[in-house]
Amino acid sequence: MKIMVIQGPNINMLGKRETGIYGHMTMEGIHEQMKSVADQAGVEIEFFQSNFEGEIVDKIQECLGEFDGIIINPAAYTHTSIAIRDAISAVKLPVIEVHISNIHQREEFRQKSLIAPVTAGQIVGFGPVGYHLAMMGMLQIFEQIKVVRARAEQNA
């Protein structure tokens, strides 16, 4: 099984930007921890970050047939990008949306996610630990997929 982690705009600035909201951990530190969990679970994982909406859409589309799930922090595009939402909907892969801060406690314009309705779930407000929770969630989804496939093979 393979997971693609997609990080949206300004996530590359973690550890430097608004540490009172986002903490001191860097994007690279988060990725190292996720890689460690993936290695322990025997799952492949890749990482992508872009500040450009179209590149994120392209990456989501490239996941079709190549990856089994996506963990995404669309960052500011969460609240504005119909294009990212449509790409997620089109690939029909399990997707977990992650936000370091609790978007529901922030400014009103940040409280609405256009992405959440087309995802398997949303994790918000746990800081960088949210990515670990997303990994656990995705691994659980993979286990459920394996069970469904095994049953289908038995009934074939």
mmCIF file with all atom_site columns, N, CA and C in Angstrom, residues 92-129:
data_model
loop_
_atom_site.group_PDB
_atom_site.id
_atom_site.type_symbol
_atom_site.label_atom_id
_atom_site.label_alt_id
_atom_site.label_comp_id
_atom_site.label_asym_id
_atom_site.label_entity_id
_atom_site.label_seq_id
_atom_site.pdbx_PDB_ins_code
_atom_site.Cartn_x
_atom_site.Cartn_y
_atom_site.Cartn_z
_atom_site.occupancy
_atom_site.B_iso_or_equiv
_atom_site.pdbx_formal_charge
_atom_site.auth_seq_id
_atom_site.auth_comp_id
_atom_site.auth_asym_id
_atom_site.auth_atom_id
_atom_site.pdbx_PDB_model_num
ATOM 1   N N  . LYS A 1 92  ? -11.275 9.220  -6.451 1.00 0.00 ? 92  LYS A N  1
ATOM 2   C CA . LYS A 1 92  ? -11.971 8.191  -5.678 1.00 0.00 ? 92  LYS A CA 1
ATOM 3   C C  . LYS A 1 92  ? -11.029 7.344  -4.813 1.00 0.00 ? 92  LYS A C  1
ATOM 4   N N  . LEU A 1 93  ? -10.049 8.006  -4.214 1.00 0.00 ? 93  LEU A N  1
ATOM 5   C CA . LEU A 1 93  ? -9.152  7.366  -3.258 1.00 0.00 ? 93  LEU A CA 1
ATOM 6   C C  . LEU A 1 93  ? -9.539  7.807  -1.853 1.00 0.00 ? 93  LEU A C  1
ATOM 7   N N  . PRO A 1 94  ? -9.227  6.998  -0.841 1.00 0.00 ? 94  PRO A N  1
ATOM 8   C CA . PRO A 1 94  ? -9.443  7.487  0.515  1.00 0.00 ? 94  PRO A CA 1
ATOM 9   C C  . PRO A 1 94  ? -8.504  8.668  0.789  1.00 0.00 ? 94  PRO A C  1
ATOM 10  N N  . VAL A 1 95  ? -9.072  9.749  1.304  1.00 0.00 ? 95  VAL A N  1
ATOM 11  C CA . VAL A 1 95  ? -8.315  10.962 1.596  1.00 0.00 ? 95  VAL A CA 1
ATOM 12  C C  . VAL A 1 95  ? -8.638  11.390 3.017  1.00 0.00 ? 95  VAL A C  1
ATOM 13  N N  . ILE A 1 96  ? -7.602  11.734 3.762  1.00 0.00 ? 96  ILE A N  1
ATOM 14  C CA . ILE A 1 96  ? -7.767  12.294 5.094  1.00 0.00 ? 96  ILE A CA 1
ATOM 15  C C  . ILE A 1 96  ? -7.200  13.703 5.076  1.00 0.00 ? 96  ILE A C  1
ATOM 16  N N  . GLU A 1 97  ? -8.018  14.655 5.505  1.00 0.00 ? 97  GLU A N  1
ATOM 17  C CA . GLU A 1 97  ? -7.637  16.067 5.567  1.00 0.00 ? 97  GLU A CA 1
ATOM 18  C C  . GLU A 1 97  ? -7.087  16.362 6.959  1.00 0.00 ? 97  GLU A C  1
ATOM 19  N N  . VAL A 1 98  ? -5.947  17.046 7.014  1.00 0.00 ? 98  VAL A N  1
ATOM 20  C CA . VAL A 1 98  ? -5.292  17.376 8.283  1.00 0.00 ? 98  VAL A CA 1
ATOM 21  C C  . VAL A 1 98  ? -5.084  18.882 8.374  1.00 0.00 ? 98  VAL A C  1
ATOM 22  N N  . HIS A 1 99  ? -5.302  19.401 9.581  1.00 0.00 ? 99  HIS A N  1
ATOM 23  C CA . HIS A 1 99  ? -4.959  20.797 9.879  1.00 0.00 ? 99  HIS A CA 1
ATOM 24  C C  . HIS A 1 99  ? -4.299  20.839 11.244 1.00 0.00 ? 99  HIS A C  1
ATOM 25  N N  . ILE A 1 100 ? -3.192  21.527 11.333 1.00 0.00 ? 100 ILE A N  1
ATOM 26  C CA . ILE A 1 100 ? -2.436  21.629 12.581 1.00 0.00 ? 100 ILE A CA 1
ATOM 27  C C  . ILE A 1 100 ? -3.243  22.393 13.626 1.00 0.00 ? 100 ILE A C  1
ATOM 28  N N  . SER A 1 101 ? -3.844  23.508 13.219 1.00 0.00 ? 101 SER A N  1
ATOM 29  C CA . SER A 1 101 ? -4.663  24.284 14.147 1.00 0.00 ? 101 SER A CA 1
ATOM 30  C C  . SER A 1 101 ? -6.115  23.811 14.043 1.00 0.00 ? 101 SER A C  1
ATOM 31  N N  . ASN A 1 102 ? -6.922  24.188 15.025 1.00 0.00 ? 102 ASN A N  1
ATOM 32  C CA . ASN A 1 102 ? -8.338  23.871 14.977 1.00 0.00 ? 102 ASN A CA 1
ATOM 33  C C  . ASN A 1 102 ? -9.024  24.961 14.158 1.00 0.00 ? 102 ASN A C  1
ATOM 34  N N  . ILE A 1 103 ? -9.278  24.659 12.903 1.00 0.00 ? 103 ILE A N  1
ATOM 35  C CA . ILE A 1 103 ? -9.843  25.667 12.004 1.00 0.00 ? 103 ILE A CA 1
ATOM 36  C C  . ILE A 1 103 ? -11.208 26.144 12.477 1.00 0.00 ? 103 ILE A C  1
ATOM 37  N N  . HIS A 1 104 ? -11.886 25.348 13.275 1.00 0.00 ? 104 HIS A N  1
ATOM 38  C CA . HIS A 1 104 ? -13.223 25.703 13.744 1.00 0.00 ? 104 HIS A CA 1
ATOM 39  C C  . HIS A 1 104 ? -13.182 26.725 14.884 1.00 0.00 ? 104 HIS A C  1
ATOM 40  N N  . GLN A 1 105 ? -11.987 26.980 15.423 1.00 0.00 ? 105 GLN A N  1
ATOM 41  C CA . GLN A 1 105 ? -11.818 27.986 16.476 1.00 0.00 ? 105 GLN A CA 1
ATOM 42  C C  . GLN A 1 105 ? -11.144 29.252 15.953 1.00 0.00 ? 105 GLN A C  1
ATOM 43  N N  . ARG A 1 106 ? -10.899 29.296 14.678 1.00 0.00 ? 106 ARG A N  1
ATOM 44  C CA . ARG A 1 106 ? -10.165 30.426 14.106 1.00 0.00 ? 106 ARG A CA 1
ATOM 45  C C  . ARG A 1 106 ? -11.109 31.415 13.445 1.00 0.00 ? 106 ARG A C  1
ATOM 46  N N  . GLU A 1 107 ? -10.560 32.281 12.628 1.00 0.00 ? 107 GLU A N  1
ATOM 47  C CA . GLU A 1 107 ? -11.364 33.295 11.958 1.00 0.00 ? 107 GLU A CA 1
ATOM 48  C C  . GLU A 1 107 ? -12.499 32.620 11.180 1.00 0.00 ? 107 GLU A C  1
ATOM 49  N N  . GLU A 1 108 ? -13.589 33.343 11.052 1.00 0.00 ? 108 GLU A N  1
ATOM 50  C CA . GLU A 1 108 ? -14.772 32.768 10.406 1.00 0.00 ? 108 GLU A CA 1
ATOM 51  C C  . GLU A 1 108 ? -14.470 32.215 9.014  1.00 0.00 ? 108 GLU A C  1
ATOM 52  N N  . PHE A 1 109 ? -13.642 32.934 8.239  1.00 0.00 ? 109 PHE A N  1
ATOM 53  C CA . PHE A 1 109 ? -13.345 32.482 6.875  1.00 0.00 ? 109 PHE A CA 1
ATOM 54  C C  . PHE A 1 109 ? -12.559 31.177 6.849  1.00 0.00 ? 109 PHE A C  1
ATOM 55  N N  . ARG A 1 110 ? -11.920 30.798 7.971  1.00 0.00 ? 110 ARG A N  1
ATOM 56  C CA . ARG A 1 110 ? -11.165 29.544 8.030  1.00 0.00 ? 110 ARG A CA 1
ATOM 57  C C  . ARG A 1 110 ? -12.011 28.366 8.516  1.00 0.00 ? 110 ARG A C  1
ATOM 58  N N  . GLN A 1 111 ? -13.209 28.617 8.946  1.00 0.00 ? 111 GLN A N  1
ATOM 59  C CA . GLN A 1 111 ? -14.006 27.575 9.579  1.00 0.00 ? 111 GLN A CA 1
ATOM 60  C C  . GLN A 1 111 ? -14.715 26.660 8.595  1.00 0.00 ? 111 GLN A C  1
ATOM 61  N N  . LYS A 1 112 ? -14.803 27.036 7.362  1.00 0.00 ? 112 LYS A N  1
ATOM 62  C CA . LYS A 1 112 ? -15.478 26.227 6.343  1.00 0.00 ? 112 LYS A CA 1
ATOM 63  C C  . LYS A 1 112 ? -14.447 25.522 5.475  1.00 0.00 ? 112 LYS A C  1
ATOM 64  N N  . SER A 1 113 ? -14.569 24.204 5.397  1.00 0.00 ? 113 SER A N  1
ATOM 65  C CA . SER A 1 113 ? -13.702 23.424 4.513  1.00 0.00 ? 113 SER A CA 1
ATOM 66  C C  . SER A 1 113 ? -14.502 22.979 3.297  1.00 0.00 ? 113 SER A C  1
ATOM 67  N N  . LEU A 1 114 ? -14.035 23.377 2.121  1.00 0.00 ? 114 LEU A N  1
ATOM 68  C CA . LEU A 1 114 ? -14.631 22.870 0.889  1.00 0.00 ? 114 LEU A CA 1
ATOM 69  C C  . LEU A 1 114 ? -14.175 21.439 0.610  1.00 0.00 ? 114 LEU A C  1
ATOM 70  N N  . ILE A 1 115 ? -13.108 21.027 1.274  1.00 0.00 ? 115 ILE A N  1
ATOM 71  C CA . ILE A 1 115 ? -12.479 19.733 1.031  1.00 0.00 ? 115 ILE A CA 1
ATOM 72  C C  . ILE A 1 115 ? -13.140 18.615 1.841  1.00 0.00 ? 115 ILE A C  1
ATOM 73  N N  . ALA A 1 116 ? -13.510 18.900 3.073  1.00 0.00 ? 116 ALA A N  1
ATOM 74  C CA . ALA A 1 116 ? -14.001 17.879 4.008  1.00 0.00 ? 116 ALA A CA 1
ATOM 75  C C  . ALA A 1 116 ? -15.122 16.999 3.451  1.00 0.00 ? 116 ALA A C  1
ATOM 76  N N  . PRO A 1 117 ? -16.099 17.529 2.733  1.00 0.00 ? 117 PRO A N  1
ATOM 77  C CA . PRO A 1 117 ? -17.186 16.663 2.269  1.00 0.00 ? 117 PRO A CA 1
ATOM 78  C C  . PRO A 1 117 ? -16.774 15.544 1.310  1.00 0.00 ? 117 PRO A C  1
ATOM 79  N N  . VAL A 1 118 ? -15.596 15.640 0.718  1.00 0.00 ? 118 VAL A N  1
ATOM 80  C CA . VAL A 1 118 ? -15.151 14.593 -0.218 1.00 0.00 ? 118 VAL A CA 1
ATOM 81  C C  . VAL A 1 118 ? -13.993 13.768 0.354  1.00 0.00 ? 118 VAL A C  1
ATOM 82  N N  . THR A 1 119 ? -13.810 13.830 1.671  1.00 0.00 ? 119 THR A N  1
ATOM 83  C CA . THR A 1 119 ? -12.742 13.058 2.316  1.00 0.00 ? 119 THR A CA 1
ATOM 84  C C  . THR A 1 119 ? -13.341 11.984 3.216  1.00 0.00 ? 119 THR A C  1
ATOM 85  N N  . ALA A 1 120 ? -12.496 11.029 3.588  1.00 0.00 ? 120 ALA A N  1
ATOM 86  C CA . ALA A 1 120 ? -12.905 9.999  4.550  1.00 0.00 ? 120 ALA A CA 1
ATOM 87  C C  . ALA A 1 120 ? -13.019 10.593 5.941  1.00 0.00 ? 120 ALA A C  1
ATOM 88  N N  . GLY A 1 121 ? -12.238 11.640 6.208  1.00 0.00 ? 121 GLY A N  1
ATOM 89  C CA . GLY A 1 121 ? -12.276 12.271 7.514  1.00 0.00 ? 121 GLY A CA 1
ATOM 90  C C  . GLY A 1 121 ? -11.376 13.485 7.575  1.00 0.00 ? 121 GLY A C  1
ATOM 91  N N  . GLN A 1 122 ? -11.522 14.213 8.670  1.00 0.00 ? 122 GLN A N  1
ATOM 92  C CA . GLN A 1 122 ? -10.770 15.445 8.878  1.00 0.00 ? 122 GLN A CA 1
ATOM 93  C C  . GLN A 1 122 ? -10.212 15.433 10.299 1.00 0.00 ? 122 GLN A C  1
ATOM 94  N N  . ILE A 1 123 ? -8.944  15.751 10.436 1.00 0.00 ? 123 ILE A N  1
ATOM 95  C CA . ILE A 1 123 ? -8.295  15.837 11.743 1.00 0.00 ? 123 ILE A CA 1
ATOM 96  C C  . ILE A 1 123 ? -7.813  17.263 11.916 1.00 0.00 ? 123 ILE A C  1
ATOM 97  N N  . VAL A 1 124 ? -8.295  17.925 12.967 1.00 0.00 ? 124 VAL A N  1
ATOM 98  C CA . VAL A 1 124 ? -7.942  19.328 13.193 1.00 0.00 ? 124 VAL A CA 1
ATOM 99  C C  . VAL A 1 124 ? -7.569  19.560 14.643 1.00 0.00 ? 124 VAL A C  1
ATOM 100 N N  . GLY A 1 125 ? -6.615  20.476 14.842 1.00 0.00 ? 125 GLY A N  1
ATOM 101 C CA . GLY A 1 125 ? -6.346  21.001 16.165 1.00 0.00 ? 125 GLY A CA 1
ATOM 102 C C  . GLY A 1 125 ? -5.402  20.226 17.051 1.00 0.00 ? 125 GLY A C  1
ATOM 103 N N  . PHE A 1 126 ? -4.781  19.181 16.549 1.00 0.00 ? 126 PHE A N  1
ATOM 104 C CA . PHE A 1 126 ? -3.874  18.380 17.373 1.00 0.00 ? 126 PHE A CA 1
ATOM 105 C C  . PHE A 1 126 ? -2.410  18.713 17.133 1.00 0.00 ? 126 PHE A C  1
ATOM 106 N N  . GLY A 1 127 ? -2.157  19.810 16.432 1.00 0.00 ? 127 GLY A N  1
ATOM 107 C CA . GLY A 1 127 ? -0.776  20.150 16.115 1.00 0.00 ? 127 GLY A CA 1
ATOM 108 C C  . GLY A 1 127 ? -0.193  19.121 15.174 1.00 0.00 ? 127 GLY A C  1
ATOM 109 N N  . PRO A 1 128 ? 1.131   18.977 15.167 1.00 0.00 ? 128 PRO A N  1
ATOM 110 C CA . PRO A 1 128 ? 1.768   18.002 14.284 1.00 0.00 ? 128 PRO A CA 1
ATOM 111 C C  . PRO A 1 128 ? 1.344   16.557 14.553 1.00 0.00 ? 128 PRO A C  1
ATOM 112 N N  . VAL A 1 129 ? 0.834   16.281 15.756 1.00 0.00 ? 129 VAL A N  1
ATOM 113 C CA . VAL A 1 129 ? 0.356   14.926 16.076 1.00 0.00 ? 129 VAL A CA 1
ATOM 114 C C  . VAL A 1 129 ? -0.806  14.542 15.160 1.00 0.00 ? 129 VAL A C  1
#
